[in-house]
Backbone as a chain_set.jsonl record, in Angstrom:
{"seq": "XXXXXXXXXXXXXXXXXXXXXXXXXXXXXXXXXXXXXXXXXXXXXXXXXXXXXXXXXXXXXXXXXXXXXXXXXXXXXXXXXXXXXXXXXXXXXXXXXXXXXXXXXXXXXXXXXXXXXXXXXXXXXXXXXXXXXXXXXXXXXXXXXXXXXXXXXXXXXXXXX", "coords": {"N": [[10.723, -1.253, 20.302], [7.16, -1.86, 19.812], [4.342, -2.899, 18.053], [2.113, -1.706, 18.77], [3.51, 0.793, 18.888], [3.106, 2.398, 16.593], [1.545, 4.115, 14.402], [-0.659, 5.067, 11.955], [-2.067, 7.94, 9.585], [-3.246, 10.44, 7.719], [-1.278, 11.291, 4.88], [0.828, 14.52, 4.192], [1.617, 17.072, 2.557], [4.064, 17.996, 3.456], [5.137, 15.682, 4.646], [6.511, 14.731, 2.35], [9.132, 14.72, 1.039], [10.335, 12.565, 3.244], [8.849, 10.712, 2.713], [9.842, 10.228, 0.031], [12.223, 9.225, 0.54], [11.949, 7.241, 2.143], [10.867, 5.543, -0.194], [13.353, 5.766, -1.309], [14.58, 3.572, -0.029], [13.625, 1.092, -0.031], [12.488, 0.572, -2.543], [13.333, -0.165, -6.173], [12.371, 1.19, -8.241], [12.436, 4.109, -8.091], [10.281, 6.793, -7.453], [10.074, 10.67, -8.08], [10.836, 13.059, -5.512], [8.916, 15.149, -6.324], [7.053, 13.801, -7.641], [5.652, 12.754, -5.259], [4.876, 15.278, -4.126], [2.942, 15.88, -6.258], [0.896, 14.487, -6.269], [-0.938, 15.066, -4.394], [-2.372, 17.162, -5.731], [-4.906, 15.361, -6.889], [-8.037, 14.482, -6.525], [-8.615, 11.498, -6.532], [-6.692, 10.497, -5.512], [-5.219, 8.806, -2.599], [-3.581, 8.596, 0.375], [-1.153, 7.551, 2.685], [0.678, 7.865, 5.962], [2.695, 5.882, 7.794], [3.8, 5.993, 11.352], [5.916, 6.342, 14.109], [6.599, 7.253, 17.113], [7.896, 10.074, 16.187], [9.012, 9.459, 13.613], [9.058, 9.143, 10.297], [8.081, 5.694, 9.127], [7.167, 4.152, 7.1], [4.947, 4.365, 4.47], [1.74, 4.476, 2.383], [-0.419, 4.053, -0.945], [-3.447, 4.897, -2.396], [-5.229, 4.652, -5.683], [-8.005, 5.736, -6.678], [-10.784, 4.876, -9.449], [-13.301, 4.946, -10.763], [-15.505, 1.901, -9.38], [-13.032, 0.66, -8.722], [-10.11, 0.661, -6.813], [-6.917, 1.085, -7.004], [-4.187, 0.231, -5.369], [-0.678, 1.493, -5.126], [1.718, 2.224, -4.068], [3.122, 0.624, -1.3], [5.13, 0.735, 1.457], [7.728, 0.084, 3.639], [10.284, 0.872, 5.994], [13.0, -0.705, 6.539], [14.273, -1.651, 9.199], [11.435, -1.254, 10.568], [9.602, -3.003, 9.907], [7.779, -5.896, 9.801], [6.215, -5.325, 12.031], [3.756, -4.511, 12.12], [2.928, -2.542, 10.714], [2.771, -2.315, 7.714], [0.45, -3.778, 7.542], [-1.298, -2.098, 9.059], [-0.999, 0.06, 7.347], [-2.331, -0.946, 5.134], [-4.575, -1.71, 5.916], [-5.799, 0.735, 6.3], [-5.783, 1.444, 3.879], [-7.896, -0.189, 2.766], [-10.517, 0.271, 3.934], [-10.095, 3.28, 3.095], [-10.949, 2.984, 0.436], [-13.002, 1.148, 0.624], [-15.017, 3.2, 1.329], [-14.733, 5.447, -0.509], [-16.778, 4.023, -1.958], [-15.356, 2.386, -3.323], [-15.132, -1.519, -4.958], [-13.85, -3.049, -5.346], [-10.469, -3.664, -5.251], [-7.291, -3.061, -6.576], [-3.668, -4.571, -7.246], [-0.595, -4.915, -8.361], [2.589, -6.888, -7.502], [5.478, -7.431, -7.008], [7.182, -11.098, -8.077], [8.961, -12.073, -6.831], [8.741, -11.465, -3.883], [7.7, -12.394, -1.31], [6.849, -11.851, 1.064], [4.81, -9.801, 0.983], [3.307, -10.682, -0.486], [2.153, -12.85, 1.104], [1.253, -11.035, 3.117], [-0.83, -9.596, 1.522], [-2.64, -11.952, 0.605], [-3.215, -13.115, 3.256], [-5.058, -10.679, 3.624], [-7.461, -11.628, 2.382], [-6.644, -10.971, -0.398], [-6.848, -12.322, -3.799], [-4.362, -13.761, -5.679], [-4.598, -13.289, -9.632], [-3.484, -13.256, -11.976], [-0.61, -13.143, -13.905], [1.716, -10.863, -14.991], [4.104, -11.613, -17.385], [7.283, -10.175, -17.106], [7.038, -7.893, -16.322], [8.325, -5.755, -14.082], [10.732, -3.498, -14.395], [14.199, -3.163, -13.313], [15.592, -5.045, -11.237], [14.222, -6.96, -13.648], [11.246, -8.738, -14.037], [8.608, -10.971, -13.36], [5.207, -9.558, -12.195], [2.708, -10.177, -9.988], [-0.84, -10.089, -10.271], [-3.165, -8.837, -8.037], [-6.487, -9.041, -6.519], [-8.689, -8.016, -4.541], [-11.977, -8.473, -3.509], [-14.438, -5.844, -2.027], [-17.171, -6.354, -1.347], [-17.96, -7.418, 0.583], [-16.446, -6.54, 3.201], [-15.858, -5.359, 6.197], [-14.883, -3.331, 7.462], [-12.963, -3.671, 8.808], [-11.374, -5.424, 8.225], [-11.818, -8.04, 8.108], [-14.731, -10.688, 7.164], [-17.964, -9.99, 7.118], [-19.86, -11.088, 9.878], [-22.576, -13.89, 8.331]], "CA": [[9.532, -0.808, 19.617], [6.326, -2.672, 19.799], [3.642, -2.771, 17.127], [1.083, -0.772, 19.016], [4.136, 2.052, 18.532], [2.685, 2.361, 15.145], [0.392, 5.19, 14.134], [-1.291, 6.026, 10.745], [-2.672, 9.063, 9.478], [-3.085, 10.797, 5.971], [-0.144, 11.728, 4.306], [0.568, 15.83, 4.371], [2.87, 17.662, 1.26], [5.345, 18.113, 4.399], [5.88, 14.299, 4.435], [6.848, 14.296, 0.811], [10.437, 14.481, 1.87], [10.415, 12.06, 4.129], [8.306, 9.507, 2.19], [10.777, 9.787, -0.848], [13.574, 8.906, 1.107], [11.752, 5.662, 2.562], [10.718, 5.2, -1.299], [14.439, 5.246, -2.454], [15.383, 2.279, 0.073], [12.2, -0.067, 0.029], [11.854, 0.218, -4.055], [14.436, -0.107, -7.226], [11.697, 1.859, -8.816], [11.489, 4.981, -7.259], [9.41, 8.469, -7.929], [10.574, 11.789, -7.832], [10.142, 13.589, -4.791], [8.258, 16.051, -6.592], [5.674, 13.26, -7.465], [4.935, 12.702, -4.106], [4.056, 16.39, -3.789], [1.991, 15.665, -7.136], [-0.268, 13.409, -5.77], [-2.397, 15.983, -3.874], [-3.747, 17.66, -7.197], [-5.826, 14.9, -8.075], [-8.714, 14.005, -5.014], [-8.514, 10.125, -6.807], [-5.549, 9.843, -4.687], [-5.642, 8.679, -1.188], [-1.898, 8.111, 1.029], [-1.121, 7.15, 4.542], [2.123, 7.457, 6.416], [3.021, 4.9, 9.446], [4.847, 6.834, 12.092], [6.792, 5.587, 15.513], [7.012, 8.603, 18.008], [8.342, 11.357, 15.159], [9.863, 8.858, 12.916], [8.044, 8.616, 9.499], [8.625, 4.445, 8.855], [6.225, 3.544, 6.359], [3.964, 5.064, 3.472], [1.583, 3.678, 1.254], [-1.381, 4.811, -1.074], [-4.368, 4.006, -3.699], [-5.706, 5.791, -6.765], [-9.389, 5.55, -6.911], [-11.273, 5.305, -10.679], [-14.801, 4.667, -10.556], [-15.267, 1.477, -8.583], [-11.83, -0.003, -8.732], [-9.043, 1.145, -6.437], [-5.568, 0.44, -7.101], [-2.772, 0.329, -4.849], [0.624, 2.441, -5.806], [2.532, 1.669, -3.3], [2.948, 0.339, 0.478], [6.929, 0.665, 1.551], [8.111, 0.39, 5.351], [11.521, 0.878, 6.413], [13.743, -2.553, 7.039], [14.263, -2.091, 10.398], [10.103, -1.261, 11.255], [9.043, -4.389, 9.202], [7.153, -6.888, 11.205], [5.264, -4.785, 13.162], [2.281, -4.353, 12.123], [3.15, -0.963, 9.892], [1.965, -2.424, 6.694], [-0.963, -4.539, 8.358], [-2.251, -1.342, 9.054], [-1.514, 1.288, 6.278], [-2.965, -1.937, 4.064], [-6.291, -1.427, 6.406], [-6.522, 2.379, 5.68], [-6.361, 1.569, 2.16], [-9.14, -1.075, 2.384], [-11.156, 1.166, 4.668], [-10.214, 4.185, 2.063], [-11.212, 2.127, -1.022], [-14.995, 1.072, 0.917], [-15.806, 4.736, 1.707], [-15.397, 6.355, -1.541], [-17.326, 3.3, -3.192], [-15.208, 0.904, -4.501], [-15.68, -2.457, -4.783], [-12.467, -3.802, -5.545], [-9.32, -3.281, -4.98], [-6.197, -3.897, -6.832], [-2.411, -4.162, -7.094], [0.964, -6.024, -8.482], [3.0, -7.339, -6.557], [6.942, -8.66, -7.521], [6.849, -12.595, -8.333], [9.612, -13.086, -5.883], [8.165, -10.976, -2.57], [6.993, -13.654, -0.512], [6.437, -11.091, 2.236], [3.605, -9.011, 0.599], [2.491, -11.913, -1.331], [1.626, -13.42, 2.045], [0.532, -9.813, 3.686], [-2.299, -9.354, 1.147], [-3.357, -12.801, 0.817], [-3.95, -12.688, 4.395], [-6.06, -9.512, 3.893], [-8.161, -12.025, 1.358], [-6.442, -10.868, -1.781], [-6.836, -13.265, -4.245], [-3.859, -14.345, -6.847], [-5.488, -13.808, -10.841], [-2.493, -13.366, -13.342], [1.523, -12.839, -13.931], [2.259, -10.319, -16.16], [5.191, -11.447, -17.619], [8.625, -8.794, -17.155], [6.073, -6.363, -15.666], [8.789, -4.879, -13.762], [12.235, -3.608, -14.786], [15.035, -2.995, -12.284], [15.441, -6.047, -12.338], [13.303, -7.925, -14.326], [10.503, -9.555, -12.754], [7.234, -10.662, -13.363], [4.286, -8.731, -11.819], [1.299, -10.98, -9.736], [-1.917, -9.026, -10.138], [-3.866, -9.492, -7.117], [-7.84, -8.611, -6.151], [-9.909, -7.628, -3.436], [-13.602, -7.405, -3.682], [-14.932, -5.208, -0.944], [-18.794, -6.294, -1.133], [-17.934, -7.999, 2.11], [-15.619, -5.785, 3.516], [-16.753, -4.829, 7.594], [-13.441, -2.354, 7.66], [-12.003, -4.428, 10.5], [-10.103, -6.429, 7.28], [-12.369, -9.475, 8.006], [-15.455, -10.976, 6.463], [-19.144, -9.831, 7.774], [-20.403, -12.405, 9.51], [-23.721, -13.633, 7.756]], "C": [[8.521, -1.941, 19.556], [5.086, -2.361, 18.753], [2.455, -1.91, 17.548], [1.953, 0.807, 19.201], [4.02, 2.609, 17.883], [1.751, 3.273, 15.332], [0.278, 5.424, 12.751], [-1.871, 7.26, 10.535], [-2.502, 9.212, 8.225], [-2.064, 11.309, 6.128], [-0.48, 13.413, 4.215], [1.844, 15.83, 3.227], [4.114, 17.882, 2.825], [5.838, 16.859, 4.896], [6.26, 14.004, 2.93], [8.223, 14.055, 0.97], [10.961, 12.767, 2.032], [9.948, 10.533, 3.391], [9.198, 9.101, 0.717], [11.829, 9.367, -0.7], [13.095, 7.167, 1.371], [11.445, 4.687, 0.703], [12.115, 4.484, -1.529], [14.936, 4.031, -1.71], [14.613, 0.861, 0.344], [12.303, -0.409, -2.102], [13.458, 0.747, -4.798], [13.804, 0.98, -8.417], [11.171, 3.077, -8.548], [11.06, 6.298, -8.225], [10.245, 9.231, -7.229], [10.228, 12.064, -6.335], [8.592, 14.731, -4.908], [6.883, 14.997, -7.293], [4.535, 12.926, -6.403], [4.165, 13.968, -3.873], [2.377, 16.904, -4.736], [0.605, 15.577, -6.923], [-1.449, 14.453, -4.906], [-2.862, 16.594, -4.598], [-4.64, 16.931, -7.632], [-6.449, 14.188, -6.782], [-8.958, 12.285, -5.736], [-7.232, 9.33, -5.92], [-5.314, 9.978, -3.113], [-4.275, 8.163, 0.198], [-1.433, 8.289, 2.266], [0.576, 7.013, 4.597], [1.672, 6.585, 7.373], [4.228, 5.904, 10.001], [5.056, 5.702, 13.377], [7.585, 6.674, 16.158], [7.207, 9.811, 16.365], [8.9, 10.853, 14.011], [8.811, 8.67, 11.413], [8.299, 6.918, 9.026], [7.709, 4.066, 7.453], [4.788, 4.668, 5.803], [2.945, 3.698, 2.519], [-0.314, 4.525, 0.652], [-2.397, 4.229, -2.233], [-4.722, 5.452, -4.59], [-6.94, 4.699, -6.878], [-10.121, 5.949, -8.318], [-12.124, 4.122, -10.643], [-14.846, 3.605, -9.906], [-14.211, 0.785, -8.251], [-11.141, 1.472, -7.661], [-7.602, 0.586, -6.418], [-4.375, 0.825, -6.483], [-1.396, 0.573, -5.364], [1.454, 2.469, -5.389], [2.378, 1.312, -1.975], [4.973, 0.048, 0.533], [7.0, 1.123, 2.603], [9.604, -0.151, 5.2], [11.76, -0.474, 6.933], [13.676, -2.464, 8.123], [12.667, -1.904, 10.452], [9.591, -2.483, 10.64], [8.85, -5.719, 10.293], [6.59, -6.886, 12.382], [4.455, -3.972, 13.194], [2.168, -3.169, 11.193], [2.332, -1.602, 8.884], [0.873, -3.024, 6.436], [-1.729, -3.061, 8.402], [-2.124, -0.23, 8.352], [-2.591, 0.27, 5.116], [-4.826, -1.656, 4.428], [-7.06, -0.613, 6.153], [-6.707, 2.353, 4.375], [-7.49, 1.299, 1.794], [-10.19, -0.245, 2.505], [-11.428, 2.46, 3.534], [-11.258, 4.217, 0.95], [-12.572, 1.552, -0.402], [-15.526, 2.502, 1.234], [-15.73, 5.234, 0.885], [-15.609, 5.067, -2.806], [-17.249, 2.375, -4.273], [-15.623, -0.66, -4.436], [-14.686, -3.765, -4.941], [-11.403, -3.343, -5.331], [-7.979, -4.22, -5.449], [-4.763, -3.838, -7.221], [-1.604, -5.238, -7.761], [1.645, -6.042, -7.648], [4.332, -8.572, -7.09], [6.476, -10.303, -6.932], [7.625, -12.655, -6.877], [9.236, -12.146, -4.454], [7.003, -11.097, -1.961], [6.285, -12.975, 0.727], [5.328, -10.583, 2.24], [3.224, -9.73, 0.147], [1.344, -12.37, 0.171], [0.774, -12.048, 2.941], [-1.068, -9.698, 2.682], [-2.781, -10.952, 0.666], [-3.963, -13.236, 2.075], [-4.916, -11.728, 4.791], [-6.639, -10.097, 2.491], [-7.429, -11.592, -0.069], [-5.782, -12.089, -2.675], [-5.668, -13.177, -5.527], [-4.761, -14.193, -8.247], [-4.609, -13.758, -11.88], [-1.466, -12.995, -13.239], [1.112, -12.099, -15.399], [3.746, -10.119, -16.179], [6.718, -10.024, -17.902], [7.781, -7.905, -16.687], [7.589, -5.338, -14.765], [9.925, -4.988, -14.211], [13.134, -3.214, -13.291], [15.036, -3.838, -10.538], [14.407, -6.156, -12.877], [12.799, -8.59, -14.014], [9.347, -9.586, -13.302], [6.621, -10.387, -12.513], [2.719, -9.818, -11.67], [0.684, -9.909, -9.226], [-2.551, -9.58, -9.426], [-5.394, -8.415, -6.798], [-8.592, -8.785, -4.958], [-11.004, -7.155, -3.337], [-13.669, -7.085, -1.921], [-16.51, -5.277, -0.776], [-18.319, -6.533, 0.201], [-17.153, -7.357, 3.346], [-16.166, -4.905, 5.092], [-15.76, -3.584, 8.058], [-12.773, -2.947, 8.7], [-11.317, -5.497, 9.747], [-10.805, -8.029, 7.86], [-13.945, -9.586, 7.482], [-16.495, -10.544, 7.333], [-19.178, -10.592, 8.198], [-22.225, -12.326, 9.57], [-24.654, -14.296, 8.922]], "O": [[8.985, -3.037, 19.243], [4.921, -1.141, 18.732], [1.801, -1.39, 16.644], [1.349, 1.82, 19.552], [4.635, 3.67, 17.988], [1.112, 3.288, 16.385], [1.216, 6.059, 12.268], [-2.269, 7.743, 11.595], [-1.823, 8.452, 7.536], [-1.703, 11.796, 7.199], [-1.651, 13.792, 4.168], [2.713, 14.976, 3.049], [5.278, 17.763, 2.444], [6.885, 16.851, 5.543], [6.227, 12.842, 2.525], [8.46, 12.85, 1.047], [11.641, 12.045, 1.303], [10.574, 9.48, 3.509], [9.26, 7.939, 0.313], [12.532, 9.074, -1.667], [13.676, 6.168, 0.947], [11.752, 3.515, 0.486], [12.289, 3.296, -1.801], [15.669, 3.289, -2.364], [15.057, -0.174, 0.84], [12.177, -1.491, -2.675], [14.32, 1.524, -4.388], [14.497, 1.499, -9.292], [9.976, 3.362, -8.628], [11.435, 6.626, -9.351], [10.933, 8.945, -6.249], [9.354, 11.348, -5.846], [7.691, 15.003, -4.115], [5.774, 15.519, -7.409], [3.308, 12.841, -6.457], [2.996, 13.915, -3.49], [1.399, 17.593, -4.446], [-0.394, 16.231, -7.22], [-2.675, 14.369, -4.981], [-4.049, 16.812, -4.351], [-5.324, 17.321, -8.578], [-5.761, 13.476, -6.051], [-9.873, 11.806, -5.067], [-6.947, 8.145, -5.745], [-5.24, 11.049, -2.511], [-4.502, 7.125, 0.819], [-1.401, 9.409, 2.777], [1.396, 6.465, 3.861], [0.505, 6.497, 7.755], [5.184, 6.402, 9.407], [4.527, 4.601, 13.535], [8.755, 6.992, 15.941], [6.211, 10.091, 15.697], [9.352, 11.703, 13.244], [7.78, 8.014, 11.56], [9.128, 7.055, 8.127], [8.43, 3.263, 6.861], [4.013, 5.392, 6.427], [3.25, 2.559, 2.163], [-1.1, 5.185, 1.333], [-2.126, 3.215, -2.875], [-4.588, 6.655, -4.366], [-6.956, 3.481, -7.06], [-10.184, 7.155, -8.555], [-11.905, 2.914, -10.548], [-13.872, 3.809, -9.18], [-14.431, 0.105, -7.249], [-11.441, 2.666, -7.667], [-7.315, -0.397, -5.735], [-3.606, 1.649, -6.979], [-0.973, -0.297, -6.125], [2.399, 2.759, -6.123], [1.364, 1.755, -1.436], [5.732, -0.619, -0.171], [6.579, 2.245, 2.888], [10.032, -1.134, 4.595], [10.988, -1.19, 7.57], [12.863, -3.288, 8.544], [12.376, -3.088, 10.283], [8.848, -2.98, 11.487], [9.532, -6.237, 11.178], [6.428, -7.685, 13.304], [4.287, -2.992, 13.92], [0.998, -2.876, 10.943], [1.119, -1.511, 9.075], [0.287, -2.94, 5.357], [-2.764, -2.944, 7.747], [-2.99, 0.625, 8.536], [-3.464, 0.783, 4.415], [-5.817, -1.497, 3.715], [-8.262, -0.645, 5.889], [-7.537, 3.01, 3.747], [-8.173, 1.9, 0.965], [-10.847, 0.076, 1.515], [-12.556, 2.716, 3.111], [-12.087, 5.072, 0.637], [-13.42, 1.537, -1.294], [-16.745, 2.624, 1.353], [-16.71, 5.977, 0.837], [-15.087, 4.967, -3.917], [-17.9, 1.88, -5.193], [-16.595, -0.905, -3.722], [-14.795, -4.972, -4.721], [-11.511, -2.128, -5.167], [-7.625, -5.345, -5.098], [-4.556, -2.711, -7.67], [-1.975, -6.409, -7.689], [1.48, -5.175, -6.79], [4.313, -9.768, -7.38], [5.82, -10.656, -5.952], [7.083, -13.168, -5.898], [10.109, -12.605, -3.717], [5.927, -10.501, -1.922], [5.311, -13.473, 1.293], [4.631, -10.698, 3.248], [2.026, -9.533, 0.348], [0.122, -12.232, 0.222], [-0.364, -12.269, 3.357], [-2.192, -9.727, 3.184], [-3.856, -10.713, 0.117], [-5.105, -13.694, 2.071], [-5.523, -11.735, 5.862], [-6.477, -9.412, 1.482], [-7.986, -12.182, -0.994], [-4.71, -12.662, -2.486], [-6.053, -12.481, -6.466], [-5.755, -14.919, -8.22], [-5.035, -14.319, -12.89], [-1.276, -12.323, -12.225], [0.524, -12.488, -16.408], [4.468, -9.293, -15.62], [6.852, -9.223, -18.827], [8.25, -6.779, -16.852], [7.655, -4.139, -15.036], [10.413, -6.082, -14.496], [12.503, -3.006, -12.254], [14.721, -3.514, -9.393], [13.516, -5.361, -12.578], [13.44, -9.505, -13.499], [8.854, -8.555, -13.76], [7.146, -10.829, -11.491], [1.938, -10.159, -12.559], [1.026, -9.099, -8.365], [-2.801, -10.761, -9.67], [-5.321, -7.187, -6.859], [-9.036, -9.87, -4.582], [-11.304, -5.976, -3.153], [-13.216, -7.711, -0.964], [-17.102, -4.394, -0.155], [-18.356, -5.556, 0.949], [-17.371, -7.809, 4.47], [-16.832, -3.875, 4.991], [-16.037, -2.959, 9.082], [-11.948, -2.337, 9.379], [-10.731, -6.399, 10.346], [-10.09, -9.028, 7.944], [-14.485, -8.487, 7.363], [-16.15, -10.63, 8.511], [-18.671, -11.505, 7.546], [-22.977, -11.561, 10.175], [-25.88, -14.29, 8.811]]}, "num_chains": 1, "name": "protein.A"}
């Protein structure tokens, strides 16, 4: 498999399934299936699969309120990891989150996952606070991270001026 094997697209209620399954082995924290099917009652919510031929590998999505957008999850299967899956559902988010108007964009992010730490600081997101025990199962603090989008060209790099 090579990283241009990768395909995004919006999420459909007939990946709900499919995306709760990759939920239960990416996260200690998972949602119902029947939240996933949730999520399309409320147009604030915006959610991308990653596919590989027929395979769903990778989900991830934002909730949009007024100009803030906040990321809810991004979770790719162990084996697809490292190729480019969450590089580019992270893009559709950004992309998402400048077309209906936000201006920021933002998310937690476990203390000890060095992986995504380094994934969205590479897509500019800046480090601003630990909220202590933020997550349970385990116990973990929670780094809140920000992305303004004034600058934002959707190609995940800076205008240039």
């Amino acid at each position: 498999m090579k990283k241009q094997d990768i395909c995004v697209r919006e999420m459909t209620p007939a990946d709900a399934h499919a995306v709760f399954d990759i939920d239960r082995i990416c996260f200690s924290e998972v949602w119902s299936e029947q939240i996933f099917l949730d999520l399309f009652q409320y147009t604030s919510n915006h959610y991308y699969v990653a596919e590989q031929g027929h395979t769903l590998c990778g989900f991830a999505g934002i909730s949009v309120a007024g100009d803030t957008a906040d990321v809810m999850k991004i979770g790719v299967l162990p084996e697809y990891r490292r190729m480019g899956a969450a590089q580019q559902l992270l893009q559709m988010l950004l992309v998402k989150a400048k077309e209906t108007g936000c201006e920021q964009v933002m998310l937690e992010v476990r203390e000890s996952n060095a992986a995504a730490r380094q994934l969205y600081r590479k897509n500019e997101f800046e480090e601003l606070a630990v909220r202590k025990q933020y997550y349970t199962q385990p116990v973990e603090n929670g780094i809140v991270m920000n992305r303004k989008l004034t600058d934002f060209s959707g190609e995940g790099r800076r205008k240039n001026r």
